[in-house]
Structure formats: C-alpha cells, structure tokens
Tab-separated table of C-alpha atoms in Angstrom:
chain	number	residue	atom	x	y	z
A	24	UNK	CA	-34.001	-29.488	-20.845
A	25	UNK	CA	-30.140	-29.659	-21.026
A	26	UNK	CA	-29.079	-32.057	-18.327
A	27	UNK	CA	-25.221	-33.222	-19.476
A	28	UNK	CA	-24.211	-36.698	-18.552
A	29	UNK	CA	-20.750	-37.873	-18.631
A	30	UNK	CA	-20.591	-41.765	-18.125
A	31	UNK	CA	-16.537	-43.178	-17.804
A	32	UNK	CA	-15.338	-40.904	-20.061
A	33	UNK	CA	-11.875	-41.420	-21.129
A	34	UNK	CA	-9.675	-39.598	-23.604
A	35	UNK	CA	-5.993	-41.434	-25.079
A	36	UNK	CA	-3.963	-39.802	-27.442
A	37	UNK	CA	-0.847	-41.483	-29.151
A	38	UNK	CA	-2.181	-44.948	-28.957
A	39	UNK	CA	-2.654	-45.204	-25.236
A	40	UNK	CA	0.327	-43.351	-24.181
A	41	UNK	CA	-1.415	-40.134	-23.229
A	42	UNK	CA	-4.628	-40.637	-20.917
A	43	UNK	CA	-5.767	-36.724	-21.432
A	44	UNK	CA	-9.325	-37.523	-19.385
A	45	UNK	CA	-9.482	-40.701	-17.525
A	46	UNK	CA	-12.549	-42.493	-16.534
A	47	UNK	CA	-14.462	-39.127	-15.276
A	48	UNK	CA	-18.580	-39.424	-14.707
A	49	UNK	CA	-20.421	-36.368	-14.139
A	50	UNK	CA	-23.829	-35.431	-13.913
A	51	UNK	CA	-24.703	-31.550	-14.711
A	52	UNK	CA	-28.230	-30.080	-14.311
A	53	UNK	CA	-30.491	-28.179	-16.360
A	54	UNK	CA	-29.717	-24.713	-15.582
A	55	UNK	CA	-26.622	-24.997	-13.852
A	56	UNK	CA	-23.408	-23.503	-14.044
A	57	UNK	CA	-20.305	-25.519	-13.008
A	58	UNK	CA	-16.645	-24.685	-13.481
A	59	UNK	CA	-14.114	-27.277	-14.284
A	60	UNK	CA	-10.816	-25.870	-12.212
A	61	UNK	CA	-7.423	-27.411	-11.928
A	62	UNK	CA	-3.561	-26.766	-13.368
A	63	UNK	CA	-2.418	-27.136	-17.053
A	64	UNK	CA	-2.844	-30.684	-18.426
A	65	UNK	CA	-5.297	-31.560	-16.170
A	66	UNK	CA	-7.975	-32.330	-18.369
A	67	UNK	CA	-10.371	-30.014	-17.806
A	68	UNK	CA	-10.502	-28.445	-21.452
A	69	UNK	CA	-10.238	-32.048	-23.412
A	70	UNK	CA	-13.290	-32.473	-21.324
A	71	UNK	CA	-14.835	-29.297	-22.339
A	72	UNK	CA	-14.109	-30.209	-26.116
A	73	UNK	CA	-15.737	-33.558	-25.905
A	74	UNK	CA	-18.876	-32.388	-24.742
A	75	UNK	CA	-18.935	-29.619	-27.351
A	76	UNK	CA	-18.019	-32.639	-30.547
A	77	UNK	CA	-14.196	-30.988	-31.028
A	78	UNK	CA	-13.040	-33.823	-29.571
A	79	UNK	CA	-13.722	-38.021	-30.022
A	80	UNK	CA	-14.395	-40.070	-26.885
A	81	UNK	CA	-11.923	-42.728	-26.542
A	82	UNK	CA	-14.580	-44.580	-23.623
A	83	UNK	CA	-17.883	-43.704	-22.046
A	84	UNK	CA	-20.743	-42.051	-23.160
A	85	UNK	CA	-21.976	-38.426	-23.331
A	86	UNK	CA	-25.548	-37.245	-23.079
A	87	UNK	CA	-27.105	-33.755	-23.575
A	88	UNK	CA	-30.709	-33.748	-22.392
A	89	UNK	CA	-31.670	-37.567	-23.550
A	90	UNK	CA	-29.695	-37.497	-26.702
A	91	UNK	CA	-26.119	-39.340	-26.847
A	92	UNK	CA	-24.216	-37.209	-27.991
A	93	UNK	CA	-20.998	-39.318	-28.832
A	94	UNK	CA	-21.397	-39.473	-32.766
A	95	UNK	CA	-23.344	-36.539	-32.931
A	96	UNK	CA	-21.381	-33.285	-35.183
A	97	UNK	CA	-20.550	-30.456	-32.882
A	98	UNK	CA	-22.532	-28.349	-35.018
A	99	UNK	CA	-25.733	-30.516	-34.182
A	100	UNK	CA	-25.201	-30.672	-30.398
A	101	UNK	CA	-27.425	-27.075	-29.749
A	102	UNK	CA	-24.096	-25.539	-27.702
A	103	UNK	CA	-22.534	-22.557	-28.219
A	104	UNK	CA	-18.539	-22.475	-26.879
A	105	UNK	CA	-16.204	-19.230	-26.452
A	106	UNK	CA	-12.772	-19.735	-26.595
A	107	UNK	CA	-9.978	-18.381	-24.766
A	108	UNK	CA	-9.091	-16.442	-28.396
A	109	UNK	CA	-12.279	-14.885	-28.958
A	110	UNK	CA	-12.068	-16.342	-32.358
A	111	UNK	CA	-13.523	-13.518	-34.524
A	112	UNK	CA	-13.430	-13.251	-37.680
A	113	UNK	CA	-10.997	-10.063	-38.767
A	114	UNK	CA	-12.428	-9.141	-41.955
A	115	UNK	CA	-16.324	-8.539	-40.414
A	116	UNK	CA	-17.838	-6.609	-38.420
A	117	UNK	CA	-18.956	-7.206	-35.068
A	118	UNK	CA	-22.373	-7.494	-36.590
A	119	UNK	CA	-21.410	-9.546	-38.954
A	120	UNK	CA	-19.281	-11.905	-36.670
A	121	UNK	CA	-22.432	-12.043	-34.328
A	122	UNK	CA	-25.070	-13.299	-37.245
A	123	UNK	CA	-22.589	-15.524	-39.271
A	124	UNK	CA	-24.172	-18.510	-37.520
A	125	UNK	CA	-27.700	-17.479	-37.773
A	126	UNK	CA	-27.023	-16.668	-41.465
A	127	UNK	CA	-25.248	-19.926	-42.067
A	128	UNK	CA	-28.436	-21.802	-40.570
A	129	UNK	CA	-30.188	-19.255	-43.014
A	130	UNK	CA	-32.422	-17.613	-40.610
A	131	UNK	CA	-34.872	-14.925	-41.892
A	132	UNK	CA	-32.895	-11.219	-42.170
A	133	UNK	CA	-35.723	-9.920	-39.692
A	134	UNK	CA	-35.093	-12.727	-36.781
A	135	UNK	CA	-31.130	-12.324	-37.657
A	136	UNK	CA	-31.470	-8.640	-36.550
A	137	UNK	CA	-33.715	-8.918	-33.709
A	138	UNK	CA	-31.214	-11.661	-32.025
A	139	UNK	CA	-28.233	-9.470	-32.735
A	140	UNK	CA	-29.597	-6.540	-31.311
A	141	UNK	CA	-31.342	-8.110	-28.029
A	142	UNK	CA	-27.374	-9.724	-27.272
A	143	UNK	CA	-25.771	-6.341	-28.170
A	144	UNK	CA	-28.071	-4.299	-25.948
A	145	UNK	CA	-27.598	-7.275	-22.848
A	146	UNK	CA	-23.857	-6.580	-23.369
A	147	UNK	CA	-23.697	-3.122	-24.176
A	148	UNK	CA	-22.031	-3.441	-27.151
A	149	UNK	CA	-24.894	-2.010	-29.845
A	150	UNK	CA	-21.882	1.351	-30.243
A	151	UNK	CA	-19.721	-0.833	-31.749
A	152	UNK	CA	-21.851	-2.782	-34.137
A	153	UNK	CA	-19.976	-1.830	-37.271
A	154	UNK	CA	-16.039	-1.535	-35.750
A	155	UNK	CA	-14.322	-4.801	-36.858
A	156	UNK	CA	-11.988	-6.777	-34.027
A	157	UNK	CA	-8.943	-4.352	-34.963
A	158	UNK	CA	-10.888	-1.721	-33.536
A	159	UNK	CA	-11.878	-3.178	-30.289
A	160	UNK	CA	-10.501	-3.903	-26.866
A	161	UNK	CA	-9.774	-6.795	-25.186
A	162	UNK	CA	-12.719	-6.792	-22.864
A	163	UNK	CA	-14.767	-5.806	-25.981
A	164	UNK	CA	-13.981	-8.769	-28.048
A	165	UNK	CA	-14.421	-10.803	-25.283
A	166	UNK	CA	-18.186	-9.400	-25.161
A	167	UNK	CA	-18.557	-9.986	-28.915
A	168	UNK	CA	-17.622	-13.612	-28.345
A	169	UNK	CA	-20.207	-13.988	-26.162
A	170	UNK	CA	-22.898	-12.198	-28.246
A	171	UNK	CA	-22.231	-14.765	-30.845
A	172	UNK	CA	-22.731	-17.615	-28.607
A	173	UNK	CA	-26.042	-15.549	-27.090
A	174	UNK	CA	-27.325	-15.144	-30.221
A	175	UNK	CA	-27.736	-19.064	-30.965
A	176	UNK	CA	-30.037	-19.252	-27.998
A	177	UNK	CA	-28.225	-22.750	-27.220
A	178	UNK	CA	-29.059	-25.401	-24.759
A	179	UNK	CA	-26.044	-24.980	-23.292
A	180	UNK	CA	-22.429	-22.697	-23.221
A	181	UNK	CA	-19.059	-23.778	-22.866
A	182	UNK	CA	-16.326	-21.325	-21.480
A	183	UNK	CA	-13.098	-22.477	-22.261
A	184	UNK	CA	-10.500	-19.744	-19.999
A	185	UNK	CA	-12.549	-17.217	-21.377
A	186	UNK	CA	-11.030	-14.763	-19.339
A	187	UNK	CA	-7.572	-15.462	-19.440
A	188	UNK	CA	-6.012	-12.858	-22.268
A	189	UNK	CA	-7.933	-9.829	-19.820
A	190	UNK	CA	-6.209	-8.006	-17.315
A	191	UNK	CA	-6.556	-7.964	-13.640
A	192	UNK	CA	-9.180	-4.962	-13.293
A	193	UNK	CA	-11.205	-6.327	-17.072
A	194	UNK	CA	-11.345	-9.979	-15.430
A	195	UNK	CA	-13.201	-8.436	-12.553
A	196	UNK	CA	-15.847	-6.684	-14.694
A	197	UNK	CA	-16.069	-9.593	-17.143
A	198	UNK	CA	-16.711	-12.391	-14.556
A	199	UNK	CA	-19.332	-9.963	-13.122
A	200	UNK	CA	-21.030	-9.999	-16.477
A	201	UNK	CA	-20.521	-13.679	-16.788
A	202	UNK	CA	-22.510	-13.824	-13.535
A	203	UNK	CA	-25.549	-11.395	-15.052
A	204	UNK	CA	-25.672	-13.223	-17.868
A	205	UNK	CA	-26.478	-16.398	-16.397
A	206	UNK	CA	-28.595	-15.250	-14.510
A	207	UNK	CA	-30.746	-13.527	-16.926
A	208	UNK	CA	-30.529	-16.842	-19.838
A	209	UNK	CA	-30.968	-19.647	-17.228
A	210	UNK	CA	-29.732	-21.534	-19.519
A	211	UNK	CA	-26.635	-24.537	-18.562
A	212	UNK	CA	-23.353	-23.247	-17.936
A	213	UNK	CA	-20.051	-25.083	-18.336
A	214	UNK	CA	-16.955	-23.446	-17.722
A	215	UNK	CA	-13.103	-24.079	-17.377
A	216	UNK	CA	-10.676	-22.004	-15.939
A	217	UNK	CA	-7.389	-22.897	-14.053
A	218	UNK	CA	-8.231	-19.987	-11.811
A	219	UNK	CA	-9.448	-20.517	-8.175
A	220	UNK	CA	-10.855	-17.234	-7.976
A	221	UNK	CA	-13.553	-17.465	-11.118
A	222	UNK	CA	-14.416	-21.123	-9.732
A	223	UNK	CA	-15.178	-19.775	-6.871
A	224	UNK	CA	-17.310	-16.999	-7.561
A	225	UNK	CA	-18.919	-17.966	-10.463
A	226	UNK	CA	-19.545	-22.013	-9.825
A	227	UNK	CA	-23.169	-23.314	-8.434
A	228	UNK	CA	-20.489	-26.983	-8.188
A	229	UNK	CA	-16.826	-26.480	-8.714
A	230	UNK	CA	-15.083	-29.793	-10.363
A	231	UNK	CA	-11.280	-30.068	-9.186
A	232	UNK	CA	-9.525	-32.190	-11.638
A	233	UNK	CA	-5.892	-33.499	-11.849
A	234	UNK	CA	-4.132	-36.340	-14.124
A	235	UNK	CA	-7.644	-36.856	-16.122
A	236	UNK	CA	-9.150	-37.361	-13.052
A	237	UNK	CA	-12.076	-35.889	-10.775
A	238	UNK	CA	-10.610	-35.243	-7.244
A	239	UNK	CA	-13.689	-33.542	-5.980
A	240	UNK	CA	-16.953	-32.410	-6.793
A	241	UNK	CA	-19.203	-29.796	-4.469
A	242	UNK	CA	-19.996	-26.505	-4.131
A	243	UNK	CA	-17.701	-23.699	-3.388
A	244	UNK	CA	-17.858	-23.711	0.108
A	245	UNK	CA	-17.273	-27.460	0.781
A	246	UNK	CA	-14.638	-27.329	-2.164
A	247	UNK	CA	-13.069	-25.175	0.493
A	248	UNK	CA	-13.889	-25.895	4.217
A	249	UNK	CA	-14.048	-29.717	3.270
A	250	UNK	CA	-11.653	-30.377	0.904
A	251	UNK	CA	-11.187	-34.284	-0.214
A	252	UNK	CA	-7.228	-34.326	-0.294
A	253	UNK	CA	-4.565	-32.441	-0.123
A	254	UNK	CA	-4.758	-31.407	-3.779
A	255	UNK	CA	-8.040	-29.618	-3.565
A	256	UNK	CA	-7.322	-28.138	-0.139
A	257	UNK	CA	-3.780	-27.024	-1.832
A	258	UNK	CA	-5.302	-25.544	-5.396
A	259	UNK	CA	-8.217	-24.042	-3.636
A	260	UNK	CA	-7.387	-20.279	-2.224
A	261	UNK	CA	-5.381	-17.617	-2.159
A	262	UNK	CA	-2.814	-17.612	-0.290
A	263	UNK	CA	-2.491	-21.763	-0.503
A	264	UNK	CA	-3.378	-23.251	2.717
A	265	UNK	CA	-0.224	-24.223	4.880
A	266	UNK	CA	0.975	-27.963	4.773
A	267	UNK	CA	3.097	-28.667	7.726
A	268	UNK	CA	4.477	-32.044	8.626
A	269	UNK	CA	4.598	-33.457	11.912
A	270	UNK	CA	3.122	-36.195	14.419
A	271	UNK	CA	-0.105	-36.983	16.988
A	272	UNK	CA	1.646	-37.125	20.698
A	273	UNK	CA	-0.465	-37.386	23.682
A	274	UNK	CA	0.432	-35.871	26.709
A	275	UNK	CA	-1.302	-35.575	30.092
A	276	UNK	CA	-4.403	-37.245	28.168
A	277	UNK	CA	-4.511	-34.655	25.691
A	278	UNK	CA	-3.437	-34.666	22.039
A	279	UNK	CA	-1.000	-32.406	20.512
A	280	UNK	CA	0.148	-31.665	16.532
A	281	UNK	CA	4.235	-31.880	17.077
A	282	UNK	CA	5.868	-30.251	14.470
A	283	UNK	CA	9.222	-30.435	15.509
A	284	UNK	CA	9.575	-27.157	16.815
A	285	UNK	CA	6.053	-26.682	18.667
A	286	UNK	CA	3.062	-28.277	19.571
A	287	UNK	CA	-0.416	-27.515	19.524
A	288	UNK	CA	-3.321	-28.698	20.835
A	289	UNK	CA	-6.145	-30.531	19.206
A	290	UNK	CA	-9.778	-29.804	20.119
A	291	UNK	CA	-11.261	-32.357	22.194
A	292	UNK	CA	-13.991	-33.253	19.177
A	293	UNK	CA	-10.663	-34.190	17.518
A	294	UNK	CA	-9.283	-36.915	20.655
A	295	UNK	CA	-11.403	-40.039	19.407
A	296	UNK	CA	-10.295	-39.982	15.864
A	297	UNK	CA	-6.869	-39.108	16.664
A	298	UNK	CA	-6.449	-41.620	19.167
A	299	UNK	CA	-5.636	-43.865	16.430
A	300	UNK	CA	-2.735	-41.721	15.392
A	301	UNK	CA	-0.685	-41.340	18.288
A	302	UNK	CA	3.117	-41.142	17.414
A	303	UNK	CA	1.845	-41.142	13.357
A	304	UNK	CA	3.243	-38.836	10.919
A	305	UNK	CA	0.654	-36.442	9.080
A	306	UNK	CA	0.302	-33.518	8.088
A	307	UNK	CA	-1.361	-30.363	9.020
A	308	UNK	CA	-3.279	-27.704	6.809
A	309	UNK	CA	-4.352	-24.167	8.016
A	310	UNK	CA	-5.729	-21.501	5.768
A	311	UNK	CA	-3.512	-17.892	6.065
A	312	UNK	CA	-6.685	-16.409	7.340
A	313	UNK	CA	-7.213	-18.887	10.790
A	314	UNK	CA	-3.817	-17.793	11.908
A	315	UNK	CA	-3.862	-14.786	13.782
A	316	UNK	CA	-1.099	-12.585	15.709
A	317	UNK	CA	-0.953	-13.226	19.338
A	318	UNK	CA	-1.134	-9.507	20.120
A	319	UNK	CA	-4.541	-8.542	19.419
A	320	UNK	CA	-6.030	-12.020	20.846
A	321	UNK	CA	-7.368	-11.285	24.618
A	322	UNK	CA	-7.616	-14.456	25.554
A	323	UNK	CA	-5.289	-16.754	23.092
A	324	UNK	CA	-4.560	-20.025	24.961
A	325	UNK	CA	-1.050	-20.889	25.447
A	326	UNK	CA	-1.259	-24.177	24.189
A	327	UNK	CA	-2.439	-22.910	20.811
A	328	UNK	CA	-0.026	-19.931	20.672
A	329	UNK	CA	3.333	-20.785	18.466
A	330	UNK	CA	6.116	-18.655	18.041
A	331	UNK	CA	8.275	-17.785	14.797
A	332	UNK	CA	10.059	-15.403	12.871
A	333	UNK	CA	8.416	-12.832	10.532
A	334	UNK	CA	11.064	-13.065	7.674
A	335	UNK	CA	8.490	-10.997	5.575
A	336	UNK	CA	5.772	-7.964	5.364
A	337	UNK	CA	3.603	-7.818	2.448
A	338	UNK	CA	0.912	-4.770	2.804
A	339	UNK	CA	-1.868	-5.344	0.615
A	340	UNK	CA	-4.396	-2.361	1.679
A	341	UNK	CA	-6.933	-4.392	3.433
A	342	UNK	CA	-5.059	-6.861	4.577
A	343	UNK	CA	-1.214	-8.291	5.152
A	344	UNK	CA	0.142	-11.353	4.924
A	345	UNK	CA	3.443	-12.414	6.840
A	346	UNK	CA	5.638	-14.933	6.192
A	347	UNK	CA	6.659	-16.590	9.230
A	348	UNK	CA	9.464	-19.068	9.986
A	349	UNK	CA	9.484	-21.900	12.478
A	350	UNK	CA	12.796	-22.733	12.291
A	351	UNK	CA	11.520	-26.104	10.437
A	352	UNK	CA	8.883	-25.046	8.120
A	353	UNK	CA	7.555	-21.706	6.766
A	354	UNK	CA	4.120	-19.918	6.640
A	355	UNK	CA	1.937	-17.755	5.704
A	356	UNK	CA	-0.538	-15.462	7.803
A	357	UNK	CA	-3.376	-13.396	6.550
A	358	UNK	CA	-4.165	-10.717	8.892
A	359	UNK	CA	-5.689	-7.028	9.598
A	360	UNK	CA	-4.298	-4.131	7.788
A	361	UNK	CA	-3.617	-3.102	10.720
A	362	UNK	CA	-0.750	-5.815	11.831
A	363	UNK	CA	2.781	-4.801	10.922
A	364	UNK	CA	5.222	-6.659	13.005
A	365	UNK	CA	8.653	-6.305	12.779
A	366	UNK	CA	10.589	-8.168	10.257
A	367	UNK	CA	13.508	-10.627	11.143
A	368	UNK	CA	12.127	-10.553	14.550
A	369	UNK	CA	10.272	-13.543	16.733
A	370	UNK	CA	6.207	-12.865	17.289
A	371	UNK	CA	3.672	-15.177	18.127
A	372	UNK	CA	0.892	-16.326	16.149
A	373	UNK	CA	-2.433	-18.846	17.308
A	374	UNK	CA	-3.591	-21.465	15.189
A	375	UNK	CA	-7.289	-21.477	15.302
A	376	UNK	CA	-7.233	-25.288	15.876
A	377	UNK	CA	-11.201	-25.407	15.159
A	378	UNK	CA	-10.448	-24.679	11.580
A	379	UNK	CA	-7.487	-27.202	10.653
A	380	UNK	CA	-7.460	-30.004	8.278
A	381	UNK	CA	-5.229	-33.119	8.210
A	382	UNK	CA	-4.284	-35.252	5.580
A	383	UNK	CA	-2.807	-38.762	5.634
A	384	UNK	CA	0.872	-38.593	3.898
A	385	UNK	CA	0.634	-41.609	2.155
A	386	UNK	CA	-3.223	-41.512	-0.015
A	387	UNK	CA	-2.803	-37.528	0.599
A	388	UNK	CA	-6.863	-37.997	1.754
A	389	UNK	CA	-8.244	-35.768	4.377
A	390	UNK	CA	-8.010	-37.208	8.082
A	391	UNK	CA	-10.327	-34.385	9.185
C-alpha cells in the first residue's frame, strides 16, 4: 500500500527567512493521482522533493505507507520521480538509461531485460532502444524518462512539470499517455504542474497552493464550481474568471450586484445570505463561459441583461471570446463560434446569475 501522509510540514531556507512550504498536511491514497497546481514559488515542487528525500523537512512528519519517511535516503523511499529535464544520461543508450537503476540494485540480466522491454512496448518506444538522447525528440525523451521510472515498479511516482519543455500539440499527446499509464500501473500518482489545464484533466484531487500554503483541496470540479477564495477561483480556468467590484443594494425588496455602471439581480436563493450585505462592498466572479450575448437569448430578463462595449474579437475556431468594457471594469466573454459582434460598438451581454461567485474583499473567502 502507498498511502502518503504529510503532517505540518514546513520547509525554511536561510535560517528562517524563506518559509518555501509552510505548515501543509495532506493525506494521499493508495492508488491515487493528485496534482499539486499553483504559480512559481508556491511550493508545490519543495513539496514534491521532500516526499521524494531531495529535500530535508524543516517541521512535520512524512509517511509513505506506515513508514516515516523523514530520515529515510531518497534512494530507500520505493519512488521513482521524472523531472522537468528528463535527466538522461547522454553517453547511453535509451536502454541503457532505462536499466541503470535495475543494474545499480544488481538485478539479474534476464529480469533487467524483461522490465525494459514490458515499459518500452507500454510506451512505444522499443524502435529506439539503442538511439542515445541526441537522437531523440522532445516527446521521446520525455517517454524514456518515464520508462526509467516504470521500470522500478515503485510504490509511488512523482512528476515534477514533466511536461513543461513540450510543445502545445506534444503536451496534448503526453498528458494523454500520462492518463493511460495510470491507469494501467494503479499505482500512486503525485504530480506538479503550474498548469490549470493538466490539473484538471489529469487530477482524481487537485491541491491549489500559494505562499507554502494549501488554499484548497478537492476534486476538479469543486476546485472549479466551488472554489474556496478568490485565488483558486482566479488560477483555476481558462480564460480567468471575471472579478468585478461593486456593492449589495436592495431595491423594491429585491437584491441587486451594483457595479457602478449596472446592476444585476441576485437569485432569490441568494436574498437571505445577502441580506446581511446590503450597501457592502464585494466582489463578483463570473466564468467567460456564463456570460452570454443578449442576441441569441429568447427570453434574457432585463434585469440580468448589462450593456458594454466590445473593444475586442478574438476567433478561436470553436469558440470566441470578447472583451467587453463597462465603462468601469473590463471582461471577458466566451461564446459560440458563431458570435461576432462588432468591435468598438455597445452590445448586450446576460450574466447567468445562477452561476456567480462572491468573495469578501477583505479575507478574499468565497461569500457564495
């Protein structure tokens, strides 16, 4: 079993003037994949390198399985990590960089071969067997790194932005063999990327850190229909969710979002919680997608319909996104291929107000 357990761990560098990791506890189960996301100097990869041994703990405690782990050599913690680098050696072959573990552990020649053969035919790599890393692609080296780590047959593998030196159309293909790969080892996944996308479509849990610390910890979906704060509803998708600032006014015994420049109203499930917040500042998140253009909505209600200007047309193939200008704040809407308004010109657009999120200005926390 490879259950990881992270109890308060902290990482300081520079005699307590750097806290890399600060106070994090996480619980990962056997078989699972999770992805630690979040921007550079987060702490997501000093995590990463503490559970694989590269790195002391300052605090806490690490387990793998029921083994503390905390003085434990990395080479005696059963994990097998590929770097961002690759990290193959030039002068072998890929052959020879796939056994050079198994033949420093001095496992038989026969056992050796099967191993590197069973990872090479999984990968589709058994062509280039005897080409050394000079002769090899990106997106091939990358599958070499990860035929050394298969061939260890670890409790566990650590990704750290294993993805990150491939290009757009490589990344694709990669993460989908990423995916296969797990599913055919069931083995326990760990994996850090700053990229919202791989999180996403890789995680079973997605961990959003920032400053050393966890902000939120769920799957995909939540990370992204119930985001914690403003951070994680911020980092999470593509294009960012919209932050607008405003106030709660109530008028004729309704509630309305006042940004400055228009209202809208809240749902009714909202009233009760809002109550509260009458003549408060806050501010208001909705995803590009749940804002739609007024012209192909039959039956758009007035008091959800806001108008702006379309400063500019971005056609993506499937999809477009406008960015739109109150007059206060600016935009962005994600809408049908189909939509091409006119740009420098006023349109109207409906929030759906079922699928906003508020967040208090002051602890940045989600309202609702």
């Amino acid at each position: 079993m490879a259950q990881i357990s992270l109890r308060n761990v902290s990482k300081v560098y520079k005699s307590g003037a750097v806290k890399a990791v600060d106070n994090v506890s996480l619980g990962i189960e056997n078989k699972e994949f999770i992805v630690l996301v979040g921007p550079s100097g987060c702490g997501k990869s000093t995590t990463l390198r503490m559970i694989a041994g590269l790195e002391e703990v300052s605090d806490g405690k690490i387990w793998i399985g029921d083994r503390l782990v905390n003085n434990v050599p990395a080479k005696d913690r059963d994990i097998a990590m590929v770097f961002q680098n690759y990290a193959l050696y030039p002068h072998m072959t890929v052959y020879e960089n796939m056994s050079f573990g198994l033949r420093m552990r001095r496992y038989p020649k026969p056992e050796i071969e099967r191993r590197v053969h069973e990872a090479a035919e999984i990968l589709g790599i058994n062509p280039i067997l005897r080409r050394r890393p000079a002769q090899l692609s990106g997106g091939e080296m990358q599958r070499v790194a990860l035929g050394r780590a298969i061939v260890r047959k670890p409790l566990v593998f650590l990704f750290d932005e294993p993805l990150s030196n491939l290009d757009a159309k490589m990344r694709l293909q990669m993460r989908t063999e990423i995916h296969k790969l797990r599913l055919r080892l069931r083995a326990t996944f760990v994996y850090v990327t700053h990229d919202q996308v791989e999180a996403m479509t890789l995680g079973d849990r997605i961990v959003v850190m920032r400053d050393g610390k966890i902000q939120q910890c769920a799957d995909p979906i939540t990370i992204y229909e119930k985001p914690a704060n403003k951070f994680v509803a911020g980092f999470m998708g593509s294009p960012p969710i919209n932050l607008i600032p405003g106030r709660i006014i109530k008028k004729e015994k309704k509630y309305y979002f006042d940004e400055g420049r228009f209202q809208v109203k809240l749902v009714e499930d909202m009233y009760k919680i809002f109550s509260a917040w009458e003549g408060k500042e806050l501010i208001l998140g909705i995803r590009p997608e749940d804002i739609y253009d007024r012209l192909f909505i039959a039956e758009a209600a007035a008091d959800n319909t806001v108008r702006a200007v379309c400063e500019v047309v971005e056609p993506l193939g499937s999809e477009v996104y406008l960015y739109l200008n109150s007059g206060k704040n600016t935009f962005i809407a994600r809408v049908g291929a189909h939509n091409r308004p006119d740009v420098n010109r006023d349109m109207e657009v409906v929030f759906n107000m079922g699928k906003v999120h508020f967040f208090d200005p002051v602890t940045e926390k989600t309202i609702i």
